[in-house]
Coordinates of C-alpha atoms in Angstrom, one line a residue:
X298 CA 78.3 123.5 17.3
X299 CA 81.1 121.5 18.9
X300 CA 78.9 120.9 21.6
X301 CA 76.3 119.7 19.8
X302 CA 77.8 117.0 17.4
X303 CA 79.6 115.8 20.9
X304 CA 76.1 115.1 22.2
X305 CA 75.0 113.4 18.9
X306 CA 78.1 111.3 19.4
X307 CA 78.1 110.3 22.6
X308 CA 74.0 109.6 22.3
X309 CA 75.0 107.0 19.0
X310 CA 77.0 105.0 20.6
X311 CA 75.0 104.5 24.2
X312 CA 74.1 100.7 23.9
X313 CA 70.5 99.8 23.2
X314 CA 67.9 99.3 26.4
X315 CA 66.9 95.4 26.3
X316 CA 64.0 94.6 28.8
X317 CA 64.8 91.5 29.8
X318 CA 62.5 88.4 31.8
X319 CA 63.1 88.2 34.9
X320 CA 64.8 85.4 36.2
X321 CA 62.1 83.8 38.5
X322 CA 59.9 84.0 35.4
X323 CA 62.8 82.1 33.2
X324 CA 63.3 79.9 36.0
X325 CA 59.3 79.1 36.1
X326 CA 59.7 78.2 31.9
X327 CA 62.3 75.9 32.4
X328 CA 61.2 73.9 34.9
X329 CA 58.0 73.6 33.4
X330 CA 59.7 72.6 29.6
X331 CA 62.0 70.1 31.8
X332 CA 58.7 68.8 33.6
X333 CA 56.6 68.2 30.3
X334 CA 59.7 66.3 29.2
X335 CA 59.4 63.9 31.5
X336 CA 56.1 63.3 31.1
X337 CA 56.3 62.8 27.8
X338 CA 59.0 60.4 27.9
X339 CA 57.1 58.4 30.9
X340 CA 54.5 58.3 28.3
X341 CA 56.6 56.9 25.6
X342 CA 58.1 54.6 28.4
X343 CA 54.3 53.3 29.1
X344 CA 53.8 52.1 25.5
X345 CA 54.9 49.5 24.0
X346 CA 53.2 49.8 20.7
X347 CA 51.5 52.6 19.0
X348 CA 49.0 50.5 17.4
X349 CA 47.3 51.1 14.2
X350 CA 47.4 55.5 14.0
X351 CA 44.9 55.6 11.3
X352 CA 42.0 54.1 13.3
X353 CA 42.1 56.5 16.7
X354 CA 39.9 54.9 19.9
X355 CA 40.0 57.3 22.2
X356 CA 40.4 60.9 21.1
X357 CA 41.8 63.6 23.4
X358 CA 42.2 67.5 24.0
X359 CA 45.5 66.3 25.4
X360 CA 47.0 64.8 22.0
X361 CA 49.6 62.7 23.5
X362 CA 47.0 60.7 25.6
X363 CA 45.0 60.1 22.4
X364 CA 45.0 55.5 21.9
X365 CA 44.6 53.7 18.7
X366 CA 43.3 50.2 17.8
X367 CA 45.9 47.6 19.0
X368 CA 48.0 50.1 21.0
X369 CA 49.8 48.3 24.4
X370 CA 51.1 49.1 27.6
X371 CA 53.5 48.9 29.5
X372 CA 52.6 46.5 32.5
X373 CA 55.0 48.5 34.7
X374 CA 53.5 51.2 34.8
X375 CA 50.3 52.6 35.3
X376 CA 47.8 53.5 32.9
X377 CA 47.6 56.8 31.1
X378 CA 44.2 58.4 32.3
X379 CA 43.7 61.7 30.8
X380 CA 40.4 61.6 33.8
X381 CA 43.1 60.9 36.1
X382 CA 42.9 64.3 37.8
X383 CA 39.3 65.5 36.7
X384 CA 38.2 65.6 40.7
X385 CA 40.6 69.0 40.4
X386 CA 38.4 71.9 39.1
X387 CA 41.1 73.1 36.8
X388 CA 40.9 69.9 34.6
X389 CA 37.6 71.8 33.9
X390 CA 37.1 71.6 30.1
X391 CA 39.2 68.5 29.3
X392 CA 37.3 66.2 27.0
X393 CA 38.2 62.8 25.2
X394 CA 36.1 60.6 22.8
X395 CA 35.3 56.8 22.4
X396 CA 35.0 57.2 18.9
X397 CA 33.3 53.9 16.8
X398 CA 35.6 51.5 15.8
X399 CA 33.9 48.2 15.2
X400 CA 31.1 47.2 13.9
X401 CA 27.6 46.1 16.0
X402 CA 28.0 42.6 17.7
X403 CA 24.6 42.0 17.4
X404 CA 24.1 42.5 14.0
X405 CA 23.4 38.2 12.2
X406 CA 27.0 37.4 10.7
X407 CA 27.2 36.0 7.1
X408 CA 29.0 32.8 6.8
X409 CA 29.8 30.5 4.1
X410 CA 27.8 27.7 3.6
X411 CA 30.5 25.1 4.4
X412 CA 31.8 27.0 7.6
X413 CA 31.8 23.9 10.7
X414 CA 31.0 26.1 13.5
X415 CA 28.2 26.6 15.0
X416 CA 27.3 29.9 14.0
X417 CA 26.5 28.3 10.1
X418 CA 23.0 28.4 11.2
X419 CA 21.5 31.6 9.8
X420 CA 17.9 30.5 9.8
X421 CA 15.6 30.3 12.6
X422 CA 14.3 27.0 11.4
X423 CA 17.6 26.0 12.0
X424 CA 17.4 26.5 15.8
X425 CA 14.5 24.0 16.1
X426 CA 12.0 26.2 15.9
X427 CA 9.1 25.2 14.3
X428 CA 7.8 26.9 10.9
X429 CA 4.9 28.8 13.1
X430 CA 7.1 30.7 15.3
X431 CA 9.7 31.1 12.6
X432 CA 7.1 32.7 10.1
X433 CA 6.2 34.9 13.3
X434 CA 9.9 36.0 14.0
X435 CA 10.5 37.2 10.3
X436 CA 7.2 38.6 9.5
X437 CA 5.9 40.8 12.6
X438 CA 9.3 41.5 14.1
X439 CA 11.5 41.3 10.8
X440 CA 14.2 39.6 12.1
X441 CA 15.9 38.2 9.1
X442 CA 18.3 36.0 10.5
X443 CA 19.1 35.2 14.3
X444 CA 21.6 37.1 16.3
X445 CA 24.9 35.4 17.6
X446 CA 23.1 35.4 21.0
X447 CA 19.9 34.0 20.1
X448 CA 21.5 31.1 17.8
X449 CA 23.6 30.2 21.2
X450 CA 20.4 30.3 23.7
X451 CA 17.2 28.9 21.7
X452 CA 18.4 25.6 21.8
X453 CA 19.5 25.0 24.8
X454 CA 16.2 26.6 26.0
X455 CA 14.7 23.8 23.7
X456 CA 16.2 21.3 25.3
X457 CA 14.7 21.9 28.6
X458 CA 18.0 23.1 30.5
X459 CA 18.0 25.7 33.3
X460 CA 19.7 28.9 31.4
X461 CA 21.9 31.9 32.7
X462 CA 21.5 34.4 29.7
X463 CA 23.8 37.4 30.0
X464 CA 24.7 39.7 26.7
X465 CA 25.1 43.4 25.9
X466 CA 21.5 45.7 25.9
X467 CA 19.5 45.4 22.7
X468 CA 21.2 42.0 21.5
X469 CA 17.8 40.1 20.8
X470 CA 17.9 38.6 24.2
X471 CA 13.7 38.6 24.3
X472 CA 12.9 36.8 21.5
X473 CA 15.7 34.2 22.3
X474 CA 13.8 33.6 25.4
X475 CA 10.3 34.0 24.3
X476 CA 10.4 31.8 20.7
X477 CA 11.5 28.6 22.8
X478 CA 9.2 28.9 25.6
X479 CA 6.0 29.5 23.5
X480 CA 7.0 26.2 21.5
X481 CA 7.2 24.3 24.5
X482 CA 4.3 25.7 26.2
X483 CA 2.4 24.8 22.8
X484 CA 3.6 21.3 23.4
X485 CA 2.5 21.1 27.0
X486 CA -0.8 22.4 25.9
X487 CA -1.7 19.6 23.7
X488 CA -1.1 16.9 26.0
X489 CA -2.2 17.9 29.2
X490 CA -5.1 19.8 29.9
X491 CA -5.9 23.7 30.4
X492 CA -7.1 25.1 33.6
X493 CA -8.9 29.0 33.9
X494 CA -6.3 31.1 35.7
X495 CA -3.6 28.5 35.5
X496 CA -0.6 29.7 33.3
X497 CA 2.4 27.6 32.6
X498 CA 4.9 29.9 31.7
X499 CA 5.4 32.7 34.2
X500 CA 8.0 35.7 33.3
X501 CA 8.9 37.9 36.2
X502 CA 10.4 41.2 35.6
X503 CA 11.3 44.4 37.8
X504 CA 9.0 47.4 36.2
X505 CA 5.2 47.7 34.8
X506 CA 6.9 49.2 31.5
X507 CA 8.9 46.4 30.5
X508 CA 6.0 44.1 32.1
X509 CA 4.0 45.6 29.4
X510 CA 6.6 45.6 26.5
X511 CA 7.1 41.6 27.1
X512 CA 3.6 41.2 27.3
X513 CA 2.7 43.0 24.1
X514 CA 5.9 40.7 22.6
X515 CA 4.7 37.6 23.8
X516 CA 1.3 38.1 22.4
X517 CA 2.2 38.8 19.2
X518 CA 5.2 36.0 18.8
X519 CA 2.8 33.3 20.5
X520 CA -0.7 34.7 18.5
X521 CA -0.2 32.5 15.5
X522 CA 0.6 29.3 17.9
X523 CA -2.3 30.1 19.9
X524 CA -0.6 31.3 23.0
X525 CA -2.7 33.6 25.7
X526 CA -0.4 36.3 27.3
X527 CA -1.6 38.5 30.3
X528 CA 0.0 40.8 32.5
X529 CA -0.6 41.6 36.1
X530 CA -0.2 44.7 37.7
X531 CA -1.4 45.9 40.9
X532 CA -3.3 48.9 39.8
X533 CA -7.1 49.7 41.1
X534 CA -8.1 47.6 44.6
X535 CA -7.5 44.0 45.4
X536 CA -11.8 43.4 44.6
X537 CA -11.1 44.3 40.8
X538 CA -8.6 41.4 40.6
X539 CA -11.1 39.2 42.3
X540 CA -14.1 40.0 39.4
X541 CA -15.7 36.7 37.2
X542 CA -14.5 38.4 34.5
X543 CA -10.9 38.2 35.2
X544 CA -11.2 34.4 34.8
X545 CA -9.9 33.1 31.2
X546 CA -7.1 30.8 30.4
X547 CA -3.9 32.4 30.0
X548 CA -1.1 30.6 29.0
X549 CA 1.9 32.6 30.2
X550 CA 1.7 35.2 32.6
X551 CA 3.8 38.7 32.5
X552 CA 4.3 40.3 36.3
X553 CA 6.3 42.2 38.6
X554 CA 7.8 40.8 41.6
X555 CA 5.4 43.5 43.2
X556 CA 2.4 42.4 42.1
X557 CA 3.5 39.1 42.2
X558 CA 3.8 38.9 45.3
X559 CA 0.7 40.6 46.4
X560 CA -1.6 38.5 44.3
X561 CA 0.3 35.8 44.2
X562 CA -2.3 32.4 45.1
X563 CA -5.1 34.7 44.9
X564 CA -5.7 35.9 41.1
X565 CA -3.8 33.1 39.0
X566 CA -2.7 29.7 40.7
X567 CA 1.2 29.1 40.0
X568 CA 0.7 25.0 41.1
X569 CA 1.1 24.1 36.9
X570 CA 3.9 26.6 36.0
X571 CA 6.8 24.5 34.3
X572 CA 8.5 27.9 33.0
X573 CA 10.2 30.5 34.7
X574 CA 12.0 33.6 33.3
X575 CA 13.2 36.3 35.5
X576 CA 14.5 39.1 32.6
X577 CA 16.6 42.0 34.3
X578 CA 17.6 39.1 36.8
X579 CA 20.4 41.4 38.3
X580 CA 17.7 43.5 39.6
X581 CA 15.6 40.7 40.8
X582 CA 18.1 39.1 42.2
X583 CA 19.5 42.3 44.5
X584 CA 19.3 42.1 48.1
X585 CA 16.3 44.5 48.2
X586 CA 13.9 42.3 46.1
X587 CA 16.2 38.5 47.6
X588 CA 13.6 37.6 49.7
X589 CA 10.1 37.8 47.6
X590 CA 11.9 35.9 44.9
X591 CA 13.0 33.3 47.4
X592 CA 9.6 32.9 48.3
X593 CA 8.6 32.1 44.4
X594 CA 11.0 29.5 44.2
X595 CA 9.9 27.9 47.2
X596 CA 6.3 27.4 45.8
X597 CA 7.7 26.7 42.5
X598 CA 9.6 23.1 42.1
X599 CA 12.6 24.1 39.9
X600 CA 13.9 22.1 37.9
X601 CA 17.4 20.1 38.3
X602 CA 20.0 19.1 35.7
X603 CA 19.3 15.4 35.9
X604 CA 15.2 16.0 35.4
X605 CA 15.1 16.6 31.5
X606 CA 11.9 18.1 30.3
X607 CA 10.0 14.7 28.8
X608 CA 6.1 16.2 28.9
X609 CA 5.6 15.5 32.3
X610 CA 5.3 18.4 35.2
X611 CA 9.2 17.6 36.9
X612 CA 9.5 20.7 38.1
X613 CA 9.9 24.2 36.2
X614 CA 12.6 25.4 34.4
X615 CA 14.0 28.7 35.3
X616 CA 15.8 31.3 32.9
X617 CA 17.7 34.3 33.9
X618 CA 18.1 37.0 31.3
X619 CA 20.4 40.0 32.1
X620 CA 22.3 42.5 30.9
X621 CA 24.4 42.9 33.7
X622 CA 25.6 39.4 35.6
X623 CA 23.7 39.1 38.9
X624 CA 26.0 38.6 41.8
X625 CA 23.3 37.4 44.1
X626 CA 22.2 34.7 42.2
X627 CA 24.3 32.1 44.5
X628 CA 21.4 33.5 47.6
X629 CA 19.1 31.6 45.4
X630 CA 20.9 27.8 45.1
X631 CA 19.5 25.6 47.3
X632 CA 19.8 21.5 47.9
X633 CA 17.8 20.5 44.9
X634 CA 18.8 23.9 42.8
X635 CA 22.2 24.5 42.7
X636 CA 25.0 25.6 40.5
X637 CA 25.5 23.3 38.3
X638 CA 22.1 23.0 37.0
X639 CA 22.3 26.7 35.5
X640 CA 23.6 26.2 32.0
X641 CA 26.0 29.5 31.5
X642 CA 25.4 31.5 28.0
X643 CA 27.4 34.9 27.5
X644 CA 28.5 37.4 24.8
X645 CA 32.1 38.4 24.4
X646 CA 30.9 42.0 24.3
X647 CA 29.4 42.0 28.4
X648 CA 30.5 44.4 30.3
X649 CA 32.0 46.6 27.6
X650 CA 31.8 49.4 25.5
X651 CA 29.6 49.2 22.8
X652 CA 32.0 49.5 19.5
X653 CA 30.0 50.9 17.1
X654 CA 28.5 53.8 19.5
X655 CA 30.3 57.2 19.2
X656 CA 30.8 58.1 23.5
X657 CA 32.0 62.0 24.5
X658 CA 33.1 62.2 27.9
X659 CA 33.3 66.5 29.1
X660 CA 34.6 67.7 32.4
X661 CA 32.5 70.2 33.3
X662 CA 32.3 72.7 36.4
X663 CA 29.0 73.8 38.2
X664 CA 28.7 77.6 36.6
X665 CA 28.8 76.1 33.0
X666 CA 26.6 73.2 33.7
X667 CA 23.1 73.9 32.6
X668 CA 24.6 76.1 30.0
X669 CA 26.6 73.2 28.0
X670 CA 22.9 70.9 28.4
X671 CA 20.8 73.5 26.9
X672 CA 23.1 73.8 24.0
X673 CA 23.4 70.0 23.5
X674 CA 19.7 69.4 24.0
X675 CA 19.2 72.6 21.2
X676 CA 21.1 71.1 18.8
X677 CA 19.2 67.5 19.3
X678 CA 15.6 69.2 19.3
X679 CA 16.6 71.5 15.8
X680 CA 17.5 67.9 14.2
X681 CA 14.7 66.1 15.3
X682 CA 16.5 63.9 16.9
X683 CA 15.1 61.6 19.9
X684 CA 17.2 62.3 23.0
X685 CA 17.2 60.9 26.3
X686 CA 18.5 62.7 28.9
X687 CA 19.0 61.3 32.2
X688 CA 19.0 62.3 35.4
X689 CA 19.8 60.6 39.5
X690 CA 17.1 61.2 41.1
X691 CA 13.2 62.7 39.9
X692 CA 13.1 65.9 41.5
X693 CA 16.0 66.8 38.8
X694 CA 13.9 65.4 36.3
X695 CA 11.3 67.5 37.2
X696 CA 13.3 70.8 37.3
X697 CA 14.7 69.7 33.8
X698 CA 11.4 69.7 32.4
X699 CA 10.7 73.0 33.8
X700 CA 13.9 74.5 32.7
X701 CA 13.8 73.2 28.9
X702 CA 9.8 74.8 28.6
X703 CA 10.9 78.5 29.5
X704 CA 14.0 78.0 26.9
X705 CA 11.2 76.7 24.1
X706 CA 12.1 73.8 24.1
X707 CA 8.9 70.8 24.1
X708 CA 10.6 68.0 26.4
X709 CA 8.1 65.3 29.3
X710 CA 9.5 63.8 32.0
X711 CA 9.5 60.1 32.7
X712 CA 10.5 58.7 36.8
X713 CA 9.0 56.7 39.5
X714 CA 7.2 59.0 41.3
X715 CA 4.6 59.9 38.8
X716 CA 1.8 58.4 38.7
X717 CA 1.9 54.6 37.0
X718 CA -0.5 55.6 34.5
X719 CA 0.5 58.7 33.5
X720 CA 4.3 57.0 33.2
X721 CA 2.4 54.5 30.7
X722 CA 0.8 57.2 28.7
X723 CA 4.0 59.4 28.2
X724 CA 6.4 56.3 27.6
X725 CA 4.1 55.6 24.9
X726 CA 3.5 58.8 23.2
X727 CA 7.1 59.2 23.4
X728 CA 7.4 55.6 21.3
X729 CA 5.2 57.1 18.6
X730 CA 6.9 60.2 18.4
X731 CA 4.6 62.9 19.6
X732 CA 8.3 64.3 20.8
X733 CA 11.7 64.1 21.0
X734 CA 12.5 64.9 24.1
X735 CA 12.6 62.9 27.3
X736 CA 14.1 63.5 30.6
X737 CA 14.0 60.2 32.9
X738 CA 15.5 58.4 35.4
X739 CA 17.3 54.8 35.6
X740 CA 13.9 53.7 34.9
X741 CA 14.2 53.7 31.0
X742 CA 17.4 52.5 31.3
X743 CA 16.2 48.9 31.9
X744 CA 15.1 46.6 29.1
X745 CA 12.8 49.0 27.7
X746 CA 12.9 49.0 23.5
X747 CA 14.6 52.4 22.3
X748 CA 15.1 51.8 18.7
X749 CA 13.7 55.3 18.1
X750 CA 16.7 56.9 20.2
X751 CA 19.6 58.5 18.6
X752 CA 20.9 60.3 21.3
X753 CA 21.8 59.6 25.2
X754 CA 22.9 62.4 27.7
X755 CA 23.8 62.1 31.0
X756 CA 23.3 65.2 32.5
X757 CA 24.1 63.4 36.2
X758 CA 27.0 61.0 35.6
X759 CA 26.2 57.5 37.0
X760 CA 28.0 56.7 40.0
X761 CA 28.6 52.8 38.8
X762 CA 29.9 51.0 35.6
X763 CA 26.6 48.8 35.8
X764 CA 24.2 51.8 35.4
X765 CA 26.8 53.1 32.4
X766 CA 25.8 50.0 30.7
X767 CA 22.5 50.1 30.7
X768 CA 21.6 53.7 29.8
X769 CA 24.4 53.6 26.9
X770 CA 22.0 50.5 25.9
X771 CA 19.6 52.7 24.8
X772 CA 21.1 53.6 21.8
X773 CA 22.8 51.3 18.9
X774 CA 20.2 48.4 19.2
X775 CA 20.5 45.3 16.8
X776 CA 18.6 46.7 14.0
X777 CA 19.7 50.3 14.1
X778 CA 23.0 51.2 13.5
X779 CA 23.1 55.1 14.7
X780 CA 23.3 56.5 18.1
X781 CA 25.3 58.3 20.2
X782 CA 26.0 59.2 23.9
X783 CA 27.4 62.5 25.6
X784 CA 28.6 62.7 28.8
X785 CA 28.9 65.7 31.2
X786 CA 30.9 65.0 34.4
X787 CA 30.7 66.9 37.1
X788 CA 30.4 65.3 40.2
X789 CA 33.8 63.4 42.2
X790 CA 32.1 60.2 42.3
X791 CA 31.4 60.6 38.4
X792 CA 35.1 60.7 37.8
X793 CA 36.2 57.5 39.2
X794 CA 33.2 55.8 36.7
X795 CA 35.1 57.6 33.8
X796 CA 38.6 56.4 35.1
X797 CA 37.2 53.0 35.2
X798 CA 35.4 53.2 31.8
X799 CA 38.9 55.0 30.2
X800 CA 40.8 52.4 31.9
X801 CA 38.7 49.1 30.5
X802 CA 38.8 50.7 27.0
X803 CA 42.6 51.2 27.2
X804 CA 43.5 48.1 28.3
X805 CA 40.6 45.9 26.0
X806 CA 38.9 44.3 28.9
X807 CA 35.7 44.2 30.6
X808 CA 35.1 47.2 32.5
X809 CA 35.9 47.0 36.2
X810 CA 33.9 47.2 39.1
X811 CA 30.4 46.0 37.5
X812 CA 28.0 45.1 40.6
X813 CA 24.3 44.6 40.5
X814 CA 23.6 44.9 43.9
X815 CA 22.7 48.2 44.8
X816 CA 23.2 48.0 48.5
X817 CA 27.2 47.2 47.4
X818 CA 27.1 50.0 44.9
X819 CA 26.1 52.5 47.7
X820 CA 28.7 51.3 49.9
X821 CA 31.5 51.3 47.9
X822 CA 30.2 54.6 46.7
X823 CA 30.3 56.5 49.8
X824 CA 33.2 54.1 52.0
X825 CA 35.2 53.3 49.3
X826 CA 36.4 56.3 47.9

């Protein structure tokens, strides 16, 4: 017994086992608590004011990265990138948001009636324009009241000066180009006379889609003022452009650069053209289409800044419309044409994010890939909701379109090697909403009408800020207010377009490294970086 209650003793008071962390483990926690605290006050150290909390910019997985409207920076150091490291495969997941926080620039502003400036004209009959094309504007494209672009272009278009016309995708910019030049082509008409084949308004423009959409634009804006539009394609042999029946007056003539320059002198004589609009003009004017433009101009006498348009042929007046500002344009000044005879028209919203379009930005890795895409593209196609999905080069396109049909999923495909006919006949059914699904190339991305689109995906990144622009264009037109874009990166050269696109939306500017020539964009693209 003695024995026993000695045991129980000694057993009670033996001190308690404690399993204790070991000490590299506890070294390992500390320094990574230390390390976070630095960051976090290098973060606090970068701002230099919040900003306004309740309205939040860009939202973040990583809270503290997260910016609000107004918020500052320190100019000594560096900005905050939550993309800054998303070329490492562990930042795998990390996703931030450009969430809306303005509303669309090219919506028509309402002013008082005694407001000075110059945006007080809310009427197009205010812009010059006569009652004709005004009753055309409202009542077949239902444009209410201009847009900020459109009241800053018409008249200097009216007033016969040479025009640079640069603003954000889906800001009106056709119709400010189109309503001046049918009402002075309806002038021209009545004092001098018509000639078969002999057009006096010529609009260039890089693809047969958008040749068509202009053309079927034109026609009805110009129908009322009895204005004749045709477009020219090269499509069937050089004899069926030749045929008598080919022969009519046409007033103003819609082309590619292409089939410009294969017919050009043979199908429609360009000796009485006194107008001149190259739309997309960063594309026309890149190095790779530099030359057959150059040979336009030299046929064409354009116009200078000391030959005001008085109803006499003194040369034609040229227009450049473009989304992105064309670089190469200087290749095209010569003696007579040169800088100063380009009258200079721009938003303050070029080269930036659109405001009112919701942007989600996902770092993705290659084994979840096509697994995200089909979800995203699931959820679009149970909504009904038209979706654009782009892709870098067609052959992806074509798998896409492959891999969304054995999912159940009724998607087309849209890219430059199909046929030109076939692209026509799917663009269109697509328009009048046959499906919801389309999986394309940079083709759709330029000036082509998407006011059906609601959403944009980008299953390949773009490897530019330029090509950004334009597909983000597709959605949040003036006249539609919804839309929005997801992004899946994946690729290294993706990530340095998101750190420029994070970097102009922190700091309020216009997004960096915007080029419209392609040959640059490949260089810096694979020498650069």
């Amino acid at each position: 017994l003695v024995i026993i209650l000695w045991r129980g003793y000694s057993q009670s008071t033996l001190p308690v086992p404690i399993i204790r962390v070991p000490k590299y483990v506890t070294k390992h926690v500390e320094k990574k608590k230390s390390k976070d605290l630095v960051h976090q006050q290098l973060l606090r150290r970068k701002i230099l004011h919040r900003g306004n909390t309740s309205i939040p910019v860009i939202s973040c997985t990583e809270g503290e990265y997260n910016h609000y409207l107004g918020q500052l920076y320190n100019d000594r150091y560096p900005l905050p990138l939550l993309s800054k490291f998303w070329y490492k495969a562990k930042t795998s997941g990390q996703k931030f948001t450009i969430r809306p926080y303005d509303t669309n620039p090219s919506v028509p502003i309402e002013y008082e009636e005694n407001d000075p400036d110059i945006y007080c004209k809310t009427e197009f009959c205010d812009l010059i324009l006569n009652s004709t094309i005004c009753a055309s504007v409202k009542n077949r494209f239902m444009f209410g009241a201009p847009a900020p672009i459109q009241i800053l272009a018409i008249p200097k278009i009216l007033e016969g000066e040479n025009v640079m016309l640069c603003a954000e995708a889906g800001c009106g910019k056709t119709i400010a180009y189109l309503a001046p030049l049918i009402q002075l082509i309806s002038k021209v008409k009545q004092k001098t006379p018509v000639y078969p084949n002999t057009p006096l308004g010529l609009v260039i423009v890089p693809g047969r889609e958008l040749a068509e959409q202009v053309a079927d634009i034109a026609s009805k804006l110009g129908y009322d003022s009895g204005i004749t539009v045709k477009v020219l394609l090269s499509e069937g042999t050089f004899l069926t452009h030749l045929k008598p029946s080919r022969y009519c007056n046409v007033d103003i003539l819609v082309t590619t650069l292409g089939s410009l320059s294969k017919l050009k002198g043979r199908v429609f004589k360009l000796s009485n053209i006194q107008h001149l609009v190259l739309d997309e003009a960063d594309t026309l004017t890149d190095k790779s289409f530099i030359y057959d433009l150059f040979s336009v101009f030299k046929t064409l006498n354009i116009r200078s800044s000391s030959e005001k348009f008085e109803g006499k042929h003194q040369g034609a007046q040229v227009t450049f419309v473009s989304t992105i500002y064309p670089s190469n344009i200087s290749e095209l000044y010569t003696e007579l044409f040169t800088e100063k005879d380009v009258v200079k028209i721009s938003s303050n919203y070029l080269h930036r994010i659109q405001p009112h379009v919701e942007q989600k930005f996902w770092r993705v890795n290659a084994d979840t890939y096509a697994g995200e895409l089909l979800h995203l593209v699931k959820t679009s196609y149970q909504k009904k909701e038209p979706t654009l999905i782009f892709c870098n080069k067609s052959p992806t396109c074509d798998w896409m379109t492959i891999f969304f049909k054995d999912n159940g999923i009724s998607c087309e495909k849209l890219h430059g090697a199909m046929n030109p006919l076939e692209r026509s006949k799917v663009w269109q059914a697509f328009q009048e909403g046959e499906f919801d699904i389309l999986c394309c190339t940079d083709l759709v991305s330029r000036g082509l009408d998407t006011q059906r689109v609601k959403h944009v995906i980008n299953f390949d990144f773009p490897n530019n800020t330029s090509d950004y622009i334009l597909r983000c264009g597709r959605v949040g037109r003036v006249g539609t207010n919804h839309g929005h874009v997801t992004n899946l990166v994946a690729s290294k050269s993706g990530v340095y377009t998101v750190q420029d696109i994070e970097r102009g939306v922190r700091s309020a500017t216009r997004l960096p490294n915007v080029d419209s020539n392609i040959k640059q964009k490949i260089k810096k693209l694979y020498f650069q970086h």
